[in-house]
């Protein structure tokens, strides 16, 4: 299925990443400037910080920190769904330019301890969001519960009834099911109306369960699943479906937190994001769908203007491979041994990608 | 489902463990003496060493090493299926008292690089084994192959056709499907004849996929799967089915090999094995099935004499909890930092088991 007549270079608008963890402190300072390096100029920053971004003011303050670190980037700010998000606070957030509210079911991933147990409790918030044209970003997994037969392998599929119910109750509310990993999720989103979109990460287009079993740097939530699930993700991006778009869920953790007794969940793709996606799209024979996936589809869904010539472009080169670094230093940290700074390991560390971004 | 009227102590024959990795070198010297500590006096030692035990003489030599380390233990020796196992070599092995031949499909677990790709190539070996009343121990997983939709989650289920085919072709050959992890495997073994047995590990009765995701000390092959699969394992041991019995697949690795970029597969249960199983059986309300699972069922299948009074007993105490050590030192090794010896971390390290073994 390799693509024939692959061009040696492709010029595209800068990409948009509609799901990214930019963290805080030393890690934020390390990874935020890498967004542009990965080919992205619009990035949706996740609010699961410590403490989570629960108020308009917190999100605005966080946005200012990010902007100082990467002045060329357009940051889309989000709030963490919580009881303080009254109709009034939603109005305030919308007026302040905050685009989305993120929902984590309780206990499903990094910093989700404050997550939601019962979505019905937030219906007035969703009502207000719908009125103010805000977007609801869903981490679509049910909490694991062995008594109910729920585990990390079927947690996403089990969540889909909640997605259907939310869409039915708030048909005008734009909802993004994030980081879909299953055929069931892809089929569900396809079956729903135009107000339901879906992000797909770069790494879930590459890996299956076999790749994270015994490889903590590939371990993330939701976990990568069966080959048939990965096939479904690949098929939907190959088809160019307009409601499916890139949300990297790039989630850096220091190496010391990834290698140990309890590896943290998250795959780090920010600095190599678009070369990674281009490499896969060539392999899938769908390079002509790349622009839609990394820019147009998501921007349309988020009702952002499409990039114009004045916004500049990136040129992807096939003649120059990209050697992914084995790790990046996180300045100002300590890995616990002899005052050596900790590092963060990117996806496909040490390997070569078929495409790189032309630099001047 | 907790058991009522649980006795304060239970006296049983010493247990038999029909699948155990006792390793080589420093690790062998550390773990072999722990077999008895775990309540076991008969143990089947796996042949996937470096190099694998491919000849009768190698197995005999290995047995001598083990016996020196644990003079009170009855070691059941096995060979690693390989092209040198001609009908003549099988006869020699049987006459030397070697009980079983282990088959690893290629590439499925630790030291399986020499594994089998095509079972048909070995039909003359199986024929000889059947004639000499030897046992075929199967690591029942197909190698992962994304093109065929095979991954570590369905590798066992996909293998079951091979099991059925082997049983049909060699109906008198005793076959053990080892470390069953799925409802499909349990159902398949139940449906087959009396010459097909099945081992179940202690840890697979406890854990599901959620427990090894992000927890390398719980990561093993085959991987623990869905809650519904664990339920099936628990149901079959609760039922006391005579062809299902304990094979711990205790597989120690140094901590340095479990925590890092590529954690090795294996869960270490040897030193706490029978307290672990007793703790679970109490929870399942089936302590009356404990003796069958840890002794009678397996010994009958392996055609070993049942223990008599002269063989001694173990007494399990409920009044004395067993605190599982956080780790055991592996003498003579080096963890890579400052000449500190490496350690091996047991299952449920640091937690308390409801039962302990009475010591004098």
Coordinates of N, CA and C in Angstrom, one line a residue, chain A residues 144 146 149-154 209-210 212-217 219 226-227 230 255 259-263, chain B residues 144 146 149-154 209-210 212-217 219 226-227 230 255 259-263:
Chain A
X144 N -12.0 2.0 35.2 CA -12.0 0.5 35.3 C -12.8 0.0 36.5
X146 N -13.6 -3.9 37.7 CA -13.6 -5.4 37.4 C -15.0 -6.0 37.6
X149 N -16.9 -5.6 34.7 CA -16.2 -6.1 33.5 C -15.4 -5.0 32.8
X150 N -15.2 -3.8 33.4 CA -14.6 -2.7 32.7 C -13.1 -2.7 33.0
X151 N -12.3 -2.7 32.0 CA -10.8 -2.6 32.1 C -10.3 -1.6 31.0
X152 N -9.1 -1.4 31.1 CA -8.5 -0.4 30.1 C -8.7 -0.8 28.7
X153 N -9.0 -2.0 28.4 CA -9.2 -2.5 27.0 C -10.6 -2.2 26.5
X154 N -11.5 -2.1 27.3 CA -12.9 -1.8 26.8 C -13.5 -0.5 27.4
X209 N -1.2 -2.9 21.2 CA -0.9 -3.3 22.6 C 0.5 -4.0 22.7
X210 N 0.9 -4.6 21.6 CA 2.2 -5.3 21.7 C 3.4 -4.3 21.9
X212 N 3.3 -1.4 23.7 CA 3.5 -0.8 25.0 C 3.7 -1.9 26.1
X213 N 3.4 -3.1 25.8 CA 3.6 -4.2 26.8 C 5.1 -4.3 26.9
X214 N 5.7 -4.0 28.1 CA 7.1 -4.1 28.3 C 7.9 -2.9 27.6
X215 N 7.2 -1.8 27.3 CA 7.9 -0.7 26.7 C 7.2 0.6 27.3
X216 N 7.7 1.0 28.5 CA 7.0 2.1 29.2 C 6.9 3.4 28.4
X217 N 7.9 3.6 27.5 CA 7.8 4.9 26.7 C 6.7 4.9 25.7
X219 N 3.7 3.5 26.7 CA 2.5 3.4 27.5 C 1.8 4.7 27.7
X226 N -6.0 -3.5 19.8 CA -5.8 -4.5 18.8 C -5.3 -4.0 17.5
X227 N -4.7 -4.9 16.7 CA -4.3 -4.5 15.3 C -5.6 -4.0 14.5
X230 N -6.3 -0.4 15.4 CA -5.3 0.5 14.7 C -5.7 0.6 13.2
X255 N 12.1 11.0 32.2 CA 12.5 9.6 32.1 C 12.4 8.9 33.4
X259 N 10.5 5.2 33.7 CA 11.2 4.0 33.9 C 11.3 3.7 35.4
X260 N 10.7 2.8 35.9 CA 10.7 2.5 37.3 C 9.6 1.5 37.7
X261 N 9.2 1.6 38.9 CA 8.2 0.6 39.4 C 6.8 0.9 38.9
X262 N 6.5 2.2 38.6 CA 5.2 2.6 38.2 C 5.2 3.6 37.1
X263 N 5.6 3.2 35.9 CA 5.8 4.1 34.8 C 4.5 5.0 34.5
Chain B
X144 N 2.8 -12.9 17.7 CA 2.0 -11.7 17.2 C 2.3 -11.4 15.7
X146 N 0.6 -8.5 13.2 CA -0.5 -7.5 13.0 C -1.2 -7.7 11.7
X149 N -3.8 -9.9 12.3 CA -4.6 -9.5 13.4 C -4.3 -10.1 14.8
X150 N -3.1 -10.7 14.8 CA -2.7 -11.4 16.1 C -1.9 -10.5 16.9
X151 N -2.3 -10.3 18.2 CA -1.5 -9.5 19.2 C -1.5 -10.3 20.5
X152 N -0.8 -9.8 21.5 CA -0.7 -10.5 22.7 C -2.0 -10.7 23.4
X153 N -3.1 -10.0 23.0 CA -4.4 -10.2 23.7 C -5.2 -11.3 23.1
X154 N -4.9 -11.7 21.9 CA -5.7 -12.8 21.3 C -4.7 -14.0 20.9
X209 N -5.4 -7.0 32.9 CA -4.6 -6.1 32.1 C -4.3 -4.8 32.9
X210 N -5.3 -4.3 33.7 CA -5.1 -3.0 34.4 C -3.9 -3.1 35.3
X212 N -1.0 -4.8 35.0 CA 0.3 -4.8 34.4 C 0.6 -3.6 33.6
X213 N -0.4 -2.9 33.2 CA -0.2 -1.6 32.4 C 0.4 -0.6 33.4
X214 N 1.6 -0.2 33.1 CA 2.3 0.7 34.0 C 2.8 0.1 35.3
X215 N 2.9 -1.2 35.3 CA 3.4 -1.9 36.5 C 4.3 -3.1 36.0
X216 N 5.5 -2.8 35.7 CA 6.4 -3.8 35.1 C 6.5 -5.1 35.9
X217 N 6.4 -5.0 37.3 CA 6.6 -6.2 38.0 C 5.4 -7.1 37.9
X219 N 4.1 -7.5 34.8 CA 4.1 -7.8 33.3 C 4.7 -9.2 33.1
X226 N -8.8 -9.6 30.2 CA -10.0 -9.0 30.7 C -10.5 -9.5 32.1
X227 N -11.2 -8.7 32.8 CA -11.9 -9.2 34.0 C -12.7 -10.5 33.7
X230 N -10.3 -13.4 33.8 CA -9.9 -13.8 35.2 C -11.1 -14.5 35.9
X255 N 15.7 -6.9 39.3 CA 15.0 -5.6 39.3 C 15.5 -4.7 38.2
X259 N 12.8 -2.9 35.6 CA 12.6 -1.5 35.6 C 13.5 -0.8 34.6
X260 N 13.0 -0.3 33.6 CA 13.9 0.4 32.6 C 13.2 0.6 31.3
X261 N 13.9 0.7 30.2 CA 13.3 1.0 28.9 C 12.5 -0.2 28.4
X262 N 13.0 -1.4 28.7 CA 12.3 -2.6 28.1 C 12.1 -3.7 29.2
X263 N 11.2 -3.5 30.1 CA 11.0 -4.5 31.2 C 10.8 -5.9 30.7

